mmCIF file of C-alpha atoms in Angstrom:
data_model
loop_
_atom_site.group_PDB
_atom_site.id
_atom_site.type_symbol
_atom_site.label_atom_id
_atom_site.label_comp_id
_atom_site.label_asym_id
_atom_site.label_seq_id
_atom_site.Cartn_x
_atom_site.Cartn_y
_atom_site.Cartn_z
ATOM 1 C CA UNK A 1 139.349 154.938 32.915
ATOM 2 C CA UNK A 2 135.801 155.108 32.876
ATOM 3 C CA UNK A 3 135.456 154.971 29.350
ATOM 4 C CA UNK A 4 137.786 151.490 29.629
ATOM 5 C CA UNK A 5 135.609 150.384 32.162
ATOM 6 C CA UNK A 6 132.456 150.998 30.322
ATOM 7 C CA UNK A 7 133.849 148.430 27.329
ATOM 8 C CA UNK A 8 134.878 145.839 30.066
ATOM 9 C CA UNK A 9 130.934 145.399 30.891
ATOM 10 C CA UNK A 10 130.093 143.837 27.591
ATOM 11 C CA UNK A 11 126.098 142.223 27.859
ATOM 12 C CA UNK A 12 127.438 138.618 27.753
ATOM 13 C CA UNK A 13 128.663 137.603 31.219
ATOM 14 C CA UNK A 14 132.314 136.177 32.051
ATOM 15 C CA UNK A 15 131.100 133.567 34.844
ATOM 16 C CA UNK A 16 133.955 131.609 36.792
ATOM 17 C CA UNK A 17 135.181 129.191 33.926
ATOM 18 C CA UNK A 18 133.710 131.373 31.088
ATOM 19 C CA UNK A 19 135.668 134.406 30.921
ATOM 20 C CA UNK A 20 136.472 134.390 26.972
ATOM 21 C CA UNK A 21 133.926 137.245 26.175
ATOM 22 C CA UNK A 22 135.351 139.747 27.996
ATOM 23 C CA UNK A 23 139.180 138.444 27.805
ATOM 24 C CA UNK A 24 138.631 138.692 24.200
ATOM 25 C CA UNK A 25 138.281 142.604 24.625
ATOM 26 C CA UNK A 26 141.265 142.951 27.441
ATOM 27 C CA UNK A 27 143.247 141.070 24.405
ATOM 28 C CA UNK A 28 142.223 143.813 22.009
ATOM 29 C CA UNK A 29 142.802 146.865 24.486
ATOM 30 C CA UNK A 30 146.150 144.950 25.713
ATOM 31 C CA UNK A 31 148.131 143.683 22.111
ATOM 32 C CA UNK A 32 149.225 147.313 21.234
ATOM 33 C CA UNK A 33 150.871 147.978 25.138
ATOM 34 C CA UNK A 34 153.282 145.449 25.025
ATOM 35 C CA UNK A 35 155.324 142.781 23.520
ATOM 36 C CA UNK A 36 153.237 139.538 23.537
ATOM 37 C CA UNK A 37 149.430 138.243 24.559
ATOM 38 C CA UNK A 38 148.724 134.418 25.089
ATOM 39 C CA UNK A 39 146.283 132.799 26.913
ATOM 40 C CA UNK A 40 147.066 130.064 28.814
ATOM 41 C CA UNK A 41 145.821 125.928 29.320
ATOM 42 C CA UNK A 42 143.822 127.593 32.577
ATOM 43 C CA UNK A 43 142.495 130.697 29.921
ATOM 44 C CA UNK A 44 144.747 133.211 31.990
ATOM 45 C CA UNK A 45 145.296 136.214 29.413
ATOM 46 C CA UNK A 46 149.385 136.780 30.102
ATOM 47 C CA UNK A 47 150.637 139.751 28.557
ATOM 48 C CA UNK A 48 154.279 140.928 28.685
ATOM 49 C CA UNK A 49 155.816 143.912 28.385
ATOM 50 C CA UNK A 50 159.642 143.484 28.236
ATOM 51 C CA UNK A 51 162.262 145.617 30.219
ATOM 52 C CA UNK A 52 165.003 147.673 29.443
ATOM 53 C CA UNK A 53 167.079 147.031 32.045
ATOM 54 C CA UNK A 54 170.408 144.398 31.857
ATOM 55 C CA UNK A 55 169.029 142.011 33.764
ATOM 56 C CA UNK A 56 165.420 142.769 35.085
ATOM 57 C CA UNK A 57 163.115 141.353 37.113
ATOM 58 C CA UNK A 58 160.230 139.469 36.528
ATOM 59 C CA UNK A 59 157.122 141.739 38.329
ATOM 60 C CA UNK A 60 153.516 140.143 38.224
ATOM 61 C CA UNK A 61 150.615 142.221 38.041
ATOM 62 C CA UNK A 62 147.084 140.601 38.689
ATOM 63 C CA UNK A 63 143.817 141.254 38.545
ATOM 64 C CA UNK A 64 140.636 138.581 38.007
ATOM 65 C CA UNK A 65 138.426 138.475 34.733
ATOM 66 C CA UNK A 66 135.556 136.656 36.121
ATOM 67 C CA UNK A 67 132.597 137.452 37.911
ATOM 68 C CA UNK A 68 129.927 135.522 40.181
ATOM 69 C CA UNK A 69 126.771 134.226 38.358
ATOM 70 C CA UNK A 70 124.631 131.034 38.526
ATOM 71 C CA UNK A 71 124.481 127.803 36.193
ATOM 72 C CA UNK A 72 121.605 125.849 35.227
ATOM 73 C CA UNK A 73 121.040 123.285 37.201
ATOM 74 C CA UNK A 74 117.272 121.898 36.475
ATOM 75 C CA UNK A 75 114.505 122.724 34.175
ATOM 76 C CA UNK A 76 111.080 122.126 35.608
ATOM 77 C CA UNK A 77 107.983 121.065 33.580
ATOM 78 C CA UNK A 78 106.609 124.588 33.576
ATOM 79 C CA UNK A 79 109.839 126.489 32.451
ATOM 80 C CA UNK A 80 111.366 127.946 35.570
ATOM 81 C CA UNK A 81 115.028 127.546 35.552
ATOM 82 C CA UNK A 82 116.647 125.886 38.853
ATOM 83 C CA UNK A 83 120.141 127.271 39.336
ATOM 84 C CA UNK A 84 123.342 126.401 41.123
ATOM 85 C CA UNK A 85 125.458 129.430 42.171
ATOM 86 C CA UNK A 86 129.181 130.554 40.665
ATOM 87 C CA UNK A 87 130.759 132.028 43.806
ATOM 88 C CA UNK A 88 129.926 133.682 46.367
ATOM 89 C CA UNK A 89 126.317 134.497 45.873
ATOM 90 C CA UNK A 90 124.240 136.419 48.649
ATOM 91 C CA UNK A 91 121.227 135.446 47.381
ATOM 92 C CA UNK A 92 119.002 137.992 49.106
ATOM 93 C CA UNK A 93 120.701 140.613 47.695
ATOM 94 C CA UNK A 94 121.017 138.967 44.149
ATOM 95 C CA UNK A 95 116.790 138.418 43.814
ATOM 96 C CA UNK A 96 113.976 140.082 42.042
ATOM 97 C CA UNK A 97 116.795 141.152 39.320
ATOM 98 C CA UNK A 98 116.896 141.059 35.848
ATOM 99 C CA UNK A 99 119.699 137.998 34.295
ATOM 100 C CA UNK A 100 121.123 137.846 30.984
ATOM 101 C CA UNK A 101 122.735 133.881 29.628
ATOM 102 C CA UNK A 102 125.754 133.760 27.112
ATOM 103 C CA UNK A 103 123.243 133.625 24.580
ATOM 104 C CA UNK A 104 121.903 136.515 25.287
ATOM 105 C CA UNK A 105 118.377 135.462 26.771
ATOM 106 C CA UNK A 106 117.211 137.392 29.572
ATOM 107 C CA UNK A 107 114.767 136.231 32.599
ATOM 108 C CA UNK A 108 114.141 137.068 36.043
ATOM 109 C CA UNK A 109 116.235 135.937 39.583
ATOM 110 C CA UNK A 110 113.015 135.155 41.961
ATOM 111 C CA UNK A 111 112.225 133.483 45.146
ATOM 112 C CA UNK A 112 109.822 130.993 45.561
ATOM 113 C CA UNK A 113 106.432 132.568 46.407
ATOM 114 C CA UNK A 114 106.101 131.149 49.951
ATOM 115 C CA UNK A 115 109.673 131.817 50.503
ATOM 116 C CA UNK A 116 110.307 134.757 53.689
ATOM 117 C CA UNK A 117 113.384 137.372 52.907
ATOM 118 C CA UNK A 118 115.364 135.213 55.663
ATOM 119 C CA UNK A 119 115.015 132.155 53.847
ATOM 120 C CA UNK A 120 116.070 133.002 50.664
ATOM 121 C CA UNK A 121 118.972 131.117 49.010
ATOM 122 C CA UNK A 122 119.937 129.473 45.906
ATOM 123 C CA UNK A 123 117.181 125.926 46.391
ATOM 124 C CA UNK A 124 114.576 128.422 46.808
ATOM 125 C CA UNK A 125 115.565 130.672 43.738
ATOM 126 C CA UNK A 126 114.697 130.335 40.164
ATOM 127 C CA UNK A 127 115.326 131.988 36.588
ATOM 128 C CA UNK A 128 112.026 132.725 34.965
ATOM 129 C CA UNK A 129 112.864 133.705 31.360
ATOM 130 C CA UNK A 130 108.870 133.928 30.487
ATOM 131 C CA UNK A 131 108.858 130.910 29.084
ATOM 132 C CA UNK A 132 105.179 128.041 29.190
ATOM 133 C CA UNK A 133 106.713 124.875 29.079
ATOM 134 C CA UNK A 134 110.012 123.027 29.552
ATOM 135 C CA UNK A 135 109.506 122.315 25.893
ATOM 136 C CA UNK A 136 109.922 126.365 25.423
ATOM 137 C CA UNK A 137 112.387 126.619 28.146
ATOM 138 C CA UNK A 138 114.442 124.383 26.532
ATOM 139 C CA UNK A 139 114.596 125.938 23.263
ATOM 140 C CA UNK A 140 116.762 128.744 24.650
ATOM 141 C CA UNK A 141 118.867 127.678 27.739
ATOM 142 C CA UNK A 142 120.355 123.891 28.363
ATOM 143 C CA UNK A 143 121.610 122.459 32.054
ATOM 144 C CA UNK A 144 124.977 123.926 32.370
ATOM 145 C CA UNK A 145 124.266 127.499 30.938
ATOM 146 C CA UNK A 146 125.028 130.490 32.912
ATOM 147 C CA UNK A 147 123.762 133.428 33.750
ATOM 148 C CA UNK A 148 124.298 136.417 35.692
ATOM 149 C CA UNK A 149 122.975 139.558 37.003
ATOM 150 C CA UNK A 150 123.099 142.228 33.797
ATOM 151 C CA UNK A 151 126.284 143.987 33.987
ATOM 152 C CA UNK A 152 126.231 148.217 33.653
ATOM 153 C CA UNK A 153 127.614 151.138 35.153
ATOM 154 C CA UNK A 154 126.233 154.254 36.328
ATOM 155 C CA UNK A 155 127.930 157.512 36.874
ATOM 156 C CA UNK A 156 126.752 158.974 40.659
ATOM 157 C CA UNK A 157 127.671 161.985 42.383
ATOM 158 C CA UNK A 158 131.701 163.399 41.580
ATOM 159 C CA UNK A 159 133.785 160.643 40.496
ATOM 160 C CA UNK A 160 131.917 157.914 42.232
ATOM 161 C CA UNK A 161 129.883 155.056 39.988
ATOM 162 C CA UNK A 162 128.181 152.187 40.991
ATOM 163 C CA UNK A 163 126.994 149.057 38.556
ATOM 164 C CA UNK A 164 128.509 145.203 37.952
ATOM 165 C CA UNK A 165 130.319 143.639 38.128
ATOM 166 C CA UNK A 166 132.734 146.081 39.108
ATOM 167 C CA UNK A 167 134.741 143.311 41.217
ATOM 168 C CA UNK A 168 137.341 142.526 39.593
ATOM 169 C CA UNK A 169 136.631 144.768 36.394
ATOM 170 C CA UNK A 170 138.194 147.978 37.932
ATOM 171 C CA UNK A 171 141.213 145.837 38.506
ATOM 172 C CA UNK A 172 141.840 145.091 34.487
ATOM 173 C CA UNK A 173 140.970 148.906 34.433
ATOM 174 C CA UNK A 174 143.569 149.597 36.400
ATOM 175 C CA UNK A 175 146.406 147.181 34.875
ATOM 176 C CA UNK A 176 145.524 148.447 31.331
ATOM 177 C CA UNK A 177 145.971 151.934 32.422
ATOM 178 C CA UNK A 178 149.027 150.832 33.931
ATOM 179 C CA UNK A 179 150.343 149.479 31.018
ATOM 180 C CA UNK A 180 149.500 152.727 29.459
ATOM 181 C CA UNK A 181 151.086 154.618 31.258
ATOM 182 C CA UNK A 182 154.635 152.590 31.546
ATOM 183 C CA UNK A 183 155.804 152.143 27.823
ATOM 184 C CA UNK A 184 159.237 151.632 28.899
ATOM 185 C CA UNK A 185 159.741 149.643 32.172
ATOM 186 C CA UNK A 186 162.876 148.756 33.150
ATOM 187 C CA UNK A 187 161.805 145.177 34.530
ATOM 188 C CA UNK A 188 159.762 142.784 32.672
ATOM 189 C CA UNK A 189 155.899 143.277 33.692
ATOM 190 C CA UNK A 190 153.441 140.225 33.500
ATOM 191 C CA UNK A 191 150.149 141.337 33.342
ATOM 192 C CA UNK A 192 148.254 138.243 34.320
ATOM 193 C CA UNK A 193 144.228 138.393 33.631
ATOM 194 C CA UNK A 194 143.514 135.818 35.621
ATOM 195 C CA UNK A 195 140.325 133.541 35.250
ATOM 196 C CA UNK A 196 138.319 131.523 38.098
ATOM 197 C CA UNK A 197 139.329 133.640 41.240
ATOM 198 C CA UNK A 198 135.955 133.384 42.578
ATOM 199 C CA UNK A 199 135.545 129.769 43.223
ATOM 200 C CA UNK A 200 139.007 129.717 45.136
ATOM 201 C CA UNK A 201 141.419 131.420 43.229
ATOM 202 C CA UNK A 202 142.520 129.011 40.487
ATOM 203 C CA UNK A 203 143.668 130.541 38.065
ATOM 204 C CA UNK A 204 146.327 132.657 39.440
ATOM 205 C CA UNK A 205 147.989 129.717 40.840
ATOM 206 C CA UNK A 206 149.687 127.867 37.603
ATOM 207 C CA UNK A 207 150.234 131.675 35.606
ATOM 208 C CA UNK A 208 151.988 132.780 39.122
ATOM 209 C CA UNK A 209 154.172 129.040 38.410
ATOM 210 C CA UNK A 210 155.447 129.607 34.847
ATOM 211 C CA UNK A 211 156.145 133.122 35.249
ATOM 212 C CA UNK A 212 157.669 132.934 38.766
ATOM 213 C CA UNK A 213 157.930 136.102 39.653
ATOM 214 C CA UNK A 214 160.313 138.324 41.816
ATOM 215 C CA UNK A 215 157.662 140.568 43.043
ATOM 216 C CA UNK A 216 154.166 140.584 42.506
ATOM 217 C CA UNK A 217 150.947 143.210 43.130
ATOM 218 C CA UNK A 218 147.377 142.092 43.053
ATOM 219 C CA UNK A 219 144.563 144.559 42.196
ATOM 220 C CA UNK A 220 141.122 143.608 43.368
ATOM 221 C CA UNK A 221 138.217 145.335 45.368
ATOM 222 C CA UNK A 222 137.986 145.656 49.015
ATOM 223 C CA UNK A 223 135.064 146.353 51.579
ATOM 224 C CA UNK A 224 134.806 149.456 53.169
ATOM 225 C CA UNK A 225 134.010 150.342 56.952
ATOM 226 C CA UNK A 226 132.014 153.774 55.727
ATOM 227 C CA UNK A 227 128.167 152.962 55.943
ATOM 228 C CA UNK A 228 125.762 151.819 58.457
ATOM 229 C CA UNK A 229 125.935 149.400 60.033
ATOM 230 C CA UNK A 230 129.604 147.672 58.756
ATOM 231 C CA UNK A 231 132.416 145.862 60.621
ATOM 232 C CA UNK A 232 134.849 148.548 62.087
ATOM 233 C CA UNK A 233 137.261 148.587 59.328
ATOM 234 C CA UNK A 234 139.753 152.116 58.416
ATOM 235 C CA UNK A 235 139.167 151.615 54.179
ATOM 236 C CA UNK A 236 136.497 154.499 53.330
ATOM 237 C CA UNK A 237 135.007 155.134 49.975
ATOM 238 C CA UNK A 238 137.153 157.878 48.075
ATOM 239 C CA UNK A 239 139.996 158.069 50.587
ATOM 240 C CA UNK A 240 142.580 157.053 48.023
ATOM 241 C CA UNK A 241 143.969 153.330 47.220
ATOM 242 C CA UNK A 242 144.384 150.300 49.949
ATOM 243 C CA UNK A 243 147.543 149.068 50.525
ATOM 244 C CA UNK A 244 146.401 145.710 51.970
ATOM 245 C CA UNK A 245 148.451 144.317 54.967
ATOM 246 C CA UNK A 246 146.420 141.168 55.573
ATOM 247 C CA UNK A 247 143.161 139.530 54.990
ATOM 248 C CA UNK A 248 142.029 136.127 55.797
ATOM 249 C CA UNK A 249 144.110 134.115 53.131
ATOM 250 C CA UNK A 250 147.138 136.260 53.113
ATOM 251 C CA UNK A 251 149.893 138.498 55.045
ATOM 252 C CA UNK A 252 151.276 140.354 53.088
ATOM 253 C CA UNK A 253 155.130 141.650 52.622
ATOM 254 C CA UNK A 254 155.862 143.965 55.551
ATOM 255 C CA UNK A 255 158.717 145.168 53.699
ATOM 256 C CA UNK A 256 157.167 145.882 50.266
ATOM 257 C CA UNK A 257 153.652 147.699 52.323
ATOM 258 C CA UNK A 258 156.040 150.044 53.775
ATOM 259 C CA UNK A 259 157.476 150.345 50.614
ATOM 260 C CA UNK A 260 154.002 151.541 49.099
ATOM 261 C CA UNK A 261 152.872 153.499 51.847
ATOM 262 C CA UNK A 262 156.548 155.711 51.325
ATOM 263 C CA UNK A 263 155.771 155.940 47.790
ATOM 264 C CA UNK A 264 152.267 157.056 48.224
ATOM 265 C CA UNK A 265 153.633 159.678 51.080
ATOM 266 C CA UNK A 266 156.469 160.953 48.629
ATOM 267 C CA UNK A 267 154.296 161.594 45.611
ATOM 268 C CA UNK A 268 151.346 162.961 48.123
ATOM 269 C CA UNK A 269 149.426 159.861 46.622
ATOM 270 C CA UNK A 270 146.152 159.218 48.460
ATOM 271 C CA UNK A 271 146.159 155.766 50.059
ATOM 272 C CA UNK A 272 145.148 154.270 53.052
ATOM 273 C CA UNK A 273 145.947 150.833 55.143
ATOM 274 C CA UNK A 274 143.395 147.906 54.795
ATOM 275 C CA UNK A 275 143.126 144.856 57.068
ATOM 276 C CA UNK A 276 140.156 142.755 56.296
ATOM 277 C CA UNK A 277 139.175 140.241 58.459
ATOM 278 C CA UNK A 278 137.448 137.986 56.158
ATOM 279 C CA UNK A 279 138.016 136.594 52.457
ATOM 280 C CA UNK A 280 140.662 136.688 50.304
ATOM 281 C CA UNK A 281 142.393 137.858 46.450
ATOM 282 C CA UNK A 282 144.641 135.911 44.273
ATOM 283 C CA UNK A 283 147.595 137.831 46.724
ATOM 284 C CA UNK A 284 147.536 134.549 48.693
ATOM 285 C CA UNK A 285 148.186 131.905 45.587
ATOM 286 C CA UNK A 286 150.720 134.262 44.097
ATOM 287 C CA UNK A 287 152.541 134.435 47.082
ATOM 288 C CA UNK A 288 152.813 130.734 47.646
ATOM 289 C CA UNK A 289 152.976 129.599 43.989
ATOM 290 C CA UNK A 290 156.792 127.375 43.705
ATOM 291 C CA UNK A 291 159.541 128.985 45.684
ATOM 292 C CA UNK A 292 156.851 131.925 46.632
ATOM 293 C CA UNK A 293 157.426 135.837 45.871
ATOM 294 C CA UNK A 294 157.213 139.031 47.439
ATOM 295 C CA UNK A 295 153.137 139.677 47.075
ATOM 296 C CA UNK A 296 150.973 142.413 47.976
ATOM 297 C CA UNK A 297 148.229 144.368 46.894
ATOM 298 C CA UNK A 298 146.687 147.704 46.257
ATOM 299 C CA UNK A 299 142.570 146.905 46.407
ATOM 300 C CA UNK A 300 140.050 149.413 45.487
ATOM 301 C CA UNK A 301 137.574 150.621 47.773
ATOM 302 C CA UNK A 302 133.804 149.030 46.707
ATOM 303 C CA UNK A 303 130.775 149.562 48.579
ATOM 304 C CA UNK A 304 127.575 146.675 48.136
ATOM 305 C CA UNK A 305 130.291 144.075 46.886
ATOM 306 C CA UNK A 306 128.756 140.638 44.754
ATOM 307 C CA UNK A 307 125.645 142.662 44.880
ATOM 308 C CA UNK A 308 124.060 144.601 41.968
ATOM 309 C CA UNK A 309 124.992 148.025 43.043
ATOM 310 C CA UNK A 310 128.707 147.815 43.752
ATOM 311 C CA UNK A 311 130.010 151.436 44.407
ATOM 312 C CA UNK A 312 133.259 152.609 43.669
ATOM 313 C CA UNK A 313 135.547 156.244 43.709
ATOM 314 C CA UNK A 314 137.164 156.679 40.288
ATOM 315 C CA UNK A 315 139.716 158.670 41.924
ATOM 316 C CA UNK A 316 140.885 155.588 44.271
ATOM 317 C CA UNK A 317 141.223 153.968 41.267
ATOM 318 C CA UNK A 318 143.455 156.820 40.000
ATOM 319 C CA UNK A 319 145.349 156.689 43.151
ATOM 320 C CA UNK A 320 146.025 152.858 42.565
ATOM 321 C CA UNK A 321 147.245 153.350 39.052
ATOM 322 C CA UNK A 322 149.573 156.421 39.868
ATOM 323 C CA UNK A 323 150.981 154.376 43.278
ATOM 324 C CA UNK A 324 152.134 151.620 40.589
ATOM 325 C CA UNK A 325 154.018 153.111 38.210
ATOM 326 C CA UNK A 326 155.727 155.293 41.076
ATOM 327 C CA UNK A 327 156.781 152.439 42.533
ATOM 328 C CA UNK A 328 157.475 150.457 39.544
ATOM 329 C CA UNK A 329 159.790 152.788 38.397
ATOM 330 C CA UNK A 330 162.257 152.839 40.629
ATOM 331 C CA UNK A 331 162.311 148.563 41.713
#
């Protein structure tokens, strides 16, 4: 899964609203796993594998293409690039990194010179992409580009890596191994690649409507309660896949979490509870999309999340893909 990983962190960025470079390569990795690929008026990639059974259900699988990033916003006289951010952008963290644009042109994330670490946020950040002259500037980058922090992956200690944007890539990991490993489901299986869950989970929404599923599993990344100085919370690095039972946007089905949790007992799968107490995944606008659906989700443990450095166990991520197709086969 690495290896699929590795391809999903192409150098042009898939900011909220312009996921096509790296949906073009989930398309690619997808079209041999099952029966059809579209992508949708929102640019959801929908891919369905059809079941065997007489009459099967319609399960939804989800996991989020795009990643946080900043768009042009201003172009002074001497060059420096003004940005607006795409998400949710701690700015501190995000600074005095290296950016690459669609186009492939690379620059700088600074603060302002006078600006104190406290005080940084996006009005006193720019992109300096070495240029002289807004002339110069302009040659290269327009108002409305984006750009975001340049994507890689690095392999740490045992089966941990850190890198971006692993949020939400280890999720299309995970679904593409999935589909891997279940040529022959006996329910239909939607696997939804959905675009623009970063600025309030919007693409979800209308795929979750046309497919209107019976049941429905949402893979995304999930903080951790393991170094210093986090929010008690039980999710730790490495200690298998989260079966989430809340979060701020959604509560989960108590029926299908117990469901999981059995499953991950009975196959002496590695996987722990999560309750977070803040954000949210597309779980909560599958859930309530038309008549609504059983929803949950199995999150991946990520250290550092919308920073540079995110940090994940490539054995949770394991644990998530064999907790699926255990339970999927026998819905």
């Amino acid at each position: 899964m690495y290896t699929t990983l590795k391809k999903l962190l192409p150098q042009k960025p898939s900011i909220s609203g312009r996921e096509g470079g790296v949906r073009d390569i989930i398309a690619d990795l997808m079209r041999p796993l099952v029966d059809e690929v579209k992508t949708d008026a929102m640019g959801n990639l929908i891919c369905l594998k059809r079941g065997s059974a007489t009459a099967p259900k319609k399960v939804l699988l989800a996991a989020h293409m795009d990643e946080i990033g900043f768009m042009v916003n201003f172009v002074e006289d001497n060059g420096w690039l003004r940005v607006a951010p795409i998400g949710g952008i701690d700015f501190i963290a995000a600074c005095s990194a290296e950016v690459t644009f669609e186009n492939g042109t690379k620059g700088v994330l600074v603060s302002d010179a006078d600006c104190k670490a406290a005080d940084i946020k996006a009005d006193k950040c720019y992109v300096d992409i070495g240029a002289r002259s807004k002339k110069e500037a302009e040659r290269h980058v327009q108002i409305g580009d984006c750009c975001a922090l340049t994507p890689g992956a690095t392999k740490l200690l045992g089966s941990r890596v850190c890198g971006r944007p692993l949020d939400d890539r280890i999720g299309c990991v995970c679904m593409i191994e999935i589909a891997r490993r279940m040529p022959h489901p006996a329910d239909d299986i939607y696997y939804v690649f959905s675009v623009q869950e970063e600025v309030g989970c919007r693409g979800a929404r209308p795929a979750a409507f046309e497919i209107a599923p019976d049941l429905a599993l949402i893979y995304d990344v999930t903080a951790t309660g393991d170094v210093p100085g986090a929010k008690p919370m039980a999710v730790k690095l490495g200690e298998g896949v989260a079966v989430k039972i809340k979060d701020s946007s959604v509560i989960c089905d108590a029926a299908l979490v117990s469901e999981l949790m059995d499953t991950a007992k009975r196959e002496k799968i590695k996987a722990q509870p999560e309750i977070l107490t803040f954000g949210g995944t597309d779980t909560s606008a599958v859930q309530m999309t038309g008549y609504g659906c059983r929803a949950g989700a199995l999150s991946l443990p990520c250290r550092y999340i919308h920073s540079g450095v995110e940090m994940l166990d490539m054995a949770d991520a394991e644990a998530a893909v064999a907790l699926t197709v255990a339970y999927l086969g026998g819905v």
